[in-house]
XYZ file of C-alpha atoms in Angstrom:
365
model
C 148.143 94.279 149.627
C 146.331 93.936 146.254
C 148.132 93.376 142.717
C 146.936 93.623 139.264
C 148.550 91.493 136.729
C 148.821 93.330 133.389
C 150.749 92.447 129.594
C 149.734 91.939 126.295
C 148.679 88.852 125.292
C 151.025 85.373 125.468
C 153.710 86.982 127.349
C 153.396 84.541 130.244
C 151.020 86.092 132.454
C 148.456 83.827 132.729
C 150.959 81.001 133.388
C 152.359 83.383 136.601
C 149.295 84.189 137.836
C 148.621 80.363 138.100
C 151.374 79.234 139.782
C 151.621 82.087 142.247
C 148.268 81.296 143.193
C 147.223 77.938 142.318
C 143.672 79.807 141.476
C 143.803 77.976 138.025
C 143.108 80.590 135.733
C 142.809 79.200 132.245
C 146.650 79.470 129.722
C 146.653 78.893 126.123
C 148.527 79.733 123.726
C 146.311 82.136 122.208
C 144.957 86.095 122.671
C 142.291 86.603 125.208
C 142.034 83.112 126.844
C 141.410 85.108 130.285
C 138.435 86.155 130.013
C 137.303 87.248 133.444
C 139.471 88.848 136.170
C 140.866 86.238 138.355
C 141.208 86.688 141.770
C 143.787 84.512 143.679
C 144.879 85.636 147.671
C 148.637 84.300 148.611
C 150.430 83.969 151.604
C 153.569 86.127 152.302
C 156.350 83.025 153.030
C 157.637 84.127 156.176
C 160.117 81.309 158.348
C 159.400 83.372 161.606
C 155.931 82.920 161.272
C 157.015 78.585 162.198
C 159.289 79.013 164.404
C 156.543 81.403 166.878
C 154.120 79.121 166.110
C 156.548 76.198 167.137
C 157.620 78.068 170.408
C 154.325 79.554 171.380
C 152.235 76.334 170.398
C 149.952 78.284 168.597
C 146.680 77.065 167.809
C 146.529 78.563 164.340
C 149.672 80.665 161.886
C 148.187 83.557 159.895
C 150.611 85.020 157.473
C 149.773 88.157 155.889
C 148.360 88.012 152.497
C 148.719 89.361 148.415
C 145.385 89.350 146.476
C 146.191 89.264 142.765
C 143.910 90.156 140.118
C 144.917 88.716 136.792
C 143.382 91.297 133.637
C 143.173 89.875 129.865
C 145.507 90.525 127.995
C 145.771 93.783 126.372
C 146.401 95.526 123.312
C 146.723 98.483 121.286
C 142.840 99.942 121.262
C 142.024 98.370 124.466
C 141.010 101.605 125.861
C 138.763 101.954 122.908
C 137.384 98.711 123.236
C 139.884 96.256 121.492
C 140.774 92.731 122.133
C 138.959 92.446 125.712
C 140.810 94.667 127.305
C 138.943 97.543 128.185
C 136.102 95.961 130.331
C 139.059 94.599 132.361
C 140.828 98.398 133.232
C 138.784 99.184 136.088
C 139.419 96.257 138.338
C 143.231 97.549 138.260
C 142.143 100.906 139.858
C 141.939 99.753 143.355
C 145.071 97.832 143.622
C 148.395 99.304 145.215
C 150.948 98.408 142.533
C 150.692 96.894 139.053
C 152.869 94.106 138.136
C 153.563 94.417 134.449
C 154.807 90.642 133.083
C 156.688 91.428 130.123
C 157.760 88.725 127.867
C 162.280 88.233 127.397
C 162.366 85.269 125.946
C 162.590 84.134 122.069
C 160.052 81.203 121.326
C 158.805 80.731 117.874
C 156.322 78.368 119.141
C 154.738 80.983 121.210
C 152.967 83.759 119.304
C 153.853 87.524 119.684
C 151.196 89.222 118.813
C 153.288 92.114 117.359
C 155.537 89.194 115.746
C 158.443 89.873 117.845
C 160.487 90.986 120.800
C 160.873 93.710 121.699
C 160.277 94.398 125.770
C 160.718 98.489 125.343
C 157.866 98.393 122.467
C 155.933 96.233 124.333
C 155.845 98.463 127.880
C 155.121 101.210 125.821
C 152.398 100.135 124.303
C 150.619 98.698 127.650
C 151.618 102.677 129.055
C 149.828 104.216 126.183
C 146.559 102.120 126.917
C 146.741 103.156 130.467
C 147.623 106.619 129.688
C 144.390 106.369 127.382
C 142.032 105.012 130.026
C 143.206 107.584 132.426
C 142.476 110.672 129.888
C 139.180 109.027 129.743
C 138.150 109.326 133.728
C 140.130 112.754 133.820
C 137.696 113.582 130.820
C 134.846 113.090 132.359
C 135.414 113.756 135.999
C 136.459 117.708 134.307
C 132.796 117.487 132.242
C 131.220 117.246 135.463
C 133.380 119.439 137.308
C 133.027 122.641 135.153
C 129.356 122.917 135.403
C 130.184 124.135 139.295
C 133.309 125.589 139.229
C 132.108 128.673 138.547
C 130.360 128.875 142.589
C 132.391 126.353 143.861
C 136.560 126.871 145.119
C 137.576 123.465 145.311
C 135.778 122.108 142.137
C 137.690 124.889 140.671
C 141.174 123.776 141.544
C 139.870 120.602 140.903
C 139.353 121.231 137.306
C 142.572 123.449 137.042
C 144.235 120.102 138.304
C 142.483 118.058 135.881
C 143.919 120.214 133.001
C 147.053 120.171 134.107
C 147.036 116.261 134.606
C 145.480 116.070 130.872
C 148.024 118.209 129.563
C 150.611 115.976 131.265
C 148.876 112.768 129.556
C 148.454 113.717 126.149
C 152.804 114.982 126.210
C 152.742 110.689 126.940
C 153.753 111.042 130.139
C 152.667 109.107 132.993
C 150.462 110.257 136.151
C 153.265 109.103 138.341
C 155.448 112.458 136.875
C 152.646 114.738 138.139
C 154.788 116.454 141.724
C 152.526 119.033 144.051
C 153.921 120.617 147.116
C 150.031 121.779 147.613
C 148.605 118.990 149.970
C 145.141 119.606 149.229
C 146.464 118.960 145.660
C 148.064 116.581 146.166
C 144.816 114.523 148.012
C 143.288 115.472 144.917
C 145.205 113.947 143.000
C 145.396 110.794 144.507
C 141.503 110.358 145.215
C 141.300 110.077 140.978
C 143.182 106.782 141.403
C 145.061 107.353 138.255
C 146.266 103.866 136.760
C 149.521 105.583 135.655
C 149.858 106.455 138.964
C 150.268 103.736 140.331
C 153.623 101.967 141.698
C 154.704 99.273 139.320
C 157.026 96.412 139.036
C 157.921 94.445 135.915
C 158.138 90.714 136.101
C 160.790 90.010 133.310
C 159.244 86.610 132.335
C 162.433 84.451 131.060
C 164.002 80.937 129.717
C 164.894 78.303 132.742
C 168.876 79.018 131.466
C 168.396 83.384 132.169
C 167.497 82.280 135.962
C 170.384 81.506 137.626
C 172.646 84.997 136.653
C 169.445 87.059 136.912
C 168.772 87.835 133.535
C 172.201 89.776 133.090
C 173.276 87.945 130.044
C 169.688 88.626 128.591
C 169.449 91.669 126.772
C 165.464 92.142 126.874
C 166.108 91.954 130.785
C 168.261 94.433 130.323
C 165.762 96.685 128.137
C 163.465 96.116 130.946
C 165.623 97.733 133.964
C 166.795 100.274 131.672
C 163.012 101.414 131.043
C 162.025 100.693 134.697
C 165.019 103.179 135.855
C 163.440 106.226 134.354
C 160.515 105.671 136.592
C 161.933 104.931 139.862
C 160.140 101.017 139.048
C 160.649 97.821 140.271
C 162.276 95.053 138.161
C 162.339 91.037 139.036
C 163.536 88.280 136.530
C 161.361 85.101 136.455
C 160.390 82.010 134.732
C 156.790 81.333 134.480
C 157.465 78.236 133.408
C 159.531 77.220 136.475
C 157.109 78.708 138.460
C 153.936 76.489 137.195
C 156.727 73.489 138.113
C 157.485 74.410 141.252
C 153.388 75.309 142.315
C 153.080 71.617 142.233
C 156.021 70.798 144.600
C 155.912 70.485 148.078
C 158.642 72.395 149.618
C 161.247 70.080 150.301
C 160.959 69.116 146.604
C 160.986 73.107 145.674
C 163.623 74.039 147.866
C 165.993 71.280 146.361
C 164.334 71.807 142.693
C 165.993 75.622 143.224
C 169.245 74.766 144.685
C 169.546 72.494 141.369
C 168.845 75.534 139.177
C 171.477 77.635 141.205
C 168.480 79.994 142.344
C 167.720 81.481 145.474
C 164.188 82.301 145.468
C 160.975 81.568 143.932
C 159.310 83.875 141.576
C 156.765 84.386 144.372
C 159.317 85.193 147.274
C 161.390 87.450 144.679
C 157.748 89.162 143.807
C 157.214 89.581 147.343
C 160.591 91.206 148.272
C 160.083 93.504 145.201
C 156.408 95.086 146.322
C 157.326 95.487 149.997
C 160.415 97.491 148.898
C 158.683 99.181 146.174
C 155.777 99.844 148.388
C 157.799 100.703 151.556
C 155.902 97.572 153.415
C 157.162 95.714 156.192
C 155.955 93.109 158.927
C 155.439 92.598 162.871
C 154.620 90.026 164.506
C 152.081 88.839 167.119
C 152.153 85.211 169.058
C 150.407 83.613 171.646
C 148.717 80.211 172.629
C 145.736 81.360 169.733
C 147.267 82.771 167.110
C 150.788 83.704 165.468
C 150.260 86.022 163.122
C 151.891 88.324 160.602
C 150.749 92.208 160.132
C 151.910 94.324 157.390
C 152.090 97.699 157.662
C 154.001 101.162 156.131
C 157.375 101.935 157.574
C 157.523 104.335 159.508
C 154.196 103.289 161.221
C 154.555 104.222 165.045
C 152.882 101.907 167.553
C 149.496 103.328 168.202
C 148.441 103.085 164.242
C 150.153 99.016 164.216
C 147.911 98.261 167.171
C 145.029 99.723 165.004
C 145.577 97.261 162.261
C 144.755 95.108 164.970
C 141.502 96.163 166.087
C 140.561 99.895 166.221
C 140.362 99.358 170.075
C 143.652 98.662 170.477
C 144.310 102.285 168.397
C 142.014 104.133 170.706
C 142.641 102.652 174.145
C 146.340 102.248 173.824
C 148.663 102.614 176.348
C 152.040 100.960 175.756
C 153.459 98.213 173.106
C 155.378 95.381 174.928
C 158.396 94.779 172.005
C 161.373 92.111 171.363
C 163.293 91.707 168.387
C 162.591 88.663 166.806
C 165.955 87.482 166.491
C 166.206 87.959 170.527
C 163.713 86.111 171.359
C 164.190 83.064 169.379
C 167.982 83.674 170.300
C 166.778 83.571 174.290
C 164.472 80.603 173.738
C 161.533 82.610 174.469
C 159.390 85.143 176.073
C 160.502 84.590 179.361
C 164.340 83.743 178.716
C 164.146 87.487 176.354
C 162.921 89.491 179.543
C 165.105 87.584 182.111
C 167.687 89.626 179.723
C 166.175 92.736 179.361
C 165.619 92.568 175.962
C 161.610 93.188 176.341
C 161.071 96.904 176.304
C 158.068 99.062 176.848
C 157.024 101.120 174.472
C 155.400 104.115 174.370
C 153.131 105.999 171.477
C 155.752 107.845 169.506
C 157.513 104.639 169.264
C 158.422 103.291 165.334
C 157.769 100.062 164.915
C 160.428 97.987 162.842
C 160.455 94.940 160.775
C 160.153 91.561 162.916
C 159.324 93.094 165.760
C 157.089 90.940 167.983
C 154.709 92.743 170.195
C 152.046 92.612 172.896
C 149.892 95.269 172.443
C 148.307 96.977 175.968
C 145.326 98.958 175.625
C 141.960 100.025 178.125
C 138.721 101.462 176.445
């Protein structure tokens, strides 16, 4: 799974992308300190991933990952070149979601660089930007096409699509709107990797006090989820501040550092929880004397295509999924204790696979 970080400038982002990743990205409290995209991967937290790795006596634990791509921050123009924006637009097109930090808080040690808060203003005007870079590609990719629509079927509905999408964009309204029951449209569509397109959840950066009730006393937080509601968007309250405290923690110091704020989770875990809902992600398992190991996948996914992520031999040569819940087998002790009970089924290829579900794969090729 692959993130972009996007916001205007001194809202915070910076700060997050540090401590989620530890990548050290340069903060300052000043426009355009981030130069260059940063790249930071994290690991998914995951408890089940300790206790396999404790039972099975792995060799090695690999949880699944989140690459994050932090982009400078922008500003009105930076489609058109301001601030230092613009160079930074394309990295964002191959990530799944967007997280959009978006600064709640009041600070007048901290710069605004529209001079105050407003969260609603502030969305908007990142939207616009995007909306602008996206007119841009549709622009061109419609110069090109037009030349051989005339001969040509598909660039022809390619270029009525493009209109249609431009139309859409210049009303202000985002890619994401755009609904086709045509599937060839639709594939389209999503093969112009749209940035408006794109899932995204806002990180509703706050003060250390708006943690512990979850931003509901905080009415920018509440600005926030009333924006993100129109969309169908993902919303999660955090303090990048906290955050950049509790990177440097180990995690006996974090976990009791969190019960002292009266919070659950971390930033990071909250994050987490937010993508793989928004995203409609979820995890199984593998363990063994090697390796215990985390996979993420769709929902939905049936066995063949979770063997797959795998190795594509396990795809193409499969012939059953061996399957216990997780909470059985660590309830039974084991491997062994789980089957004595029946609780390890065979599966065959129309078979869903759900979250936590720990599997032995059987293939032949």
């Amino acid at each position: 799974m692959k993130l972009g970080i996007v916001g205007l400038p001194n809202v915070g982002k910076s700060t997050l992308f540090n401590s989620l990743t530890k990548a050290g990205a340069e903060s300052a409290n000043y426009p355009f300190c981030t130069i260059n995209p940063n790249v930071g991967v994290v690991a998914v937290p995951d408890e089940r991933l300790d206790v396999l790795t404790d039972m099975y006596k792995s060799e090695s634990k690999v949880p699944a990952v989140i690459e994050f791509v932090d982009i400078a921050g922008l500003v009105k123009g930076a489609s058109k070149g301001e601030g230092l924006g613009n160079q930074f637009l394309s990295h964002i097109r191959e990530v799944d979601a967007i997280v959009h930090v978006v600064r709640c808080f009041e600070d007048t040690n901290i710069v605004h660089v529209d001079g105050s808060v407003d969260p609603a203003r502030d969305i908007e005007t990142i939207n616009l930007e995007l909306i602008f870079a996206d007119l841009e590609v549709i622009e061109k990719r419609m110069a090109k096409g037009v030349k051989g629509a005339a001969n040509n079927k598909t660039l022809a509905k390619e270029v009525e699509l493009l209109k249609k999408l431009k139309e859409l964009l210049e009303s202000g309204q985002l890619a994401k709107s755009f609904k086709t029951d045509d599937e060839e449209e639709q594939a389209m569509f999503d093969s112009f990797d749209l940035l408006t397109a794109k899932p995204v959840i806002f990180a509703a950066n706050v003060k250390e006090d708006d943690l512990a009730d979850d931003g509901a006393s905080n009415p920018h937080v509440q600005a926030v989820r009333e924006f993100a509601k129109n969309d169908g968007d993902g919303v999660f309250v955090v303090s990048a501040e906290i955050e950049q405290e509790l990177s440097e923690l180990d995690d006996d110091e974090k976990k009791a550092f969190l019960e002292d704020l009266g919070v659950a989770k971390s930033g990071l875990e909250k994050l987490i929880v937010a993508c793989y809902d928004l995203l409609g992600l979820m995890s199984f398992l593998t363990a063994g004397p090697k390796e215990t190991r985390a996979w993420t996948i769709r929902k939905g996914t049936k066995a063949p295509q979770a063997a797959g992520k795998i190795h594509s031999d396990f795809e193409r040569g499969f012939i059953r999924a061996e399957v216990v819940n997780y909470d059985n087998l660590v309830a039974c002790g084991g491997y062994n204790g789980a089957k004595d009970k029946g609780l390890v089924r065979s599966e065959g290829k129309e078979y869903v696979v759900q979250d936590g579900d720990v599997i032995l794969f059987r293939f032949n090729v």
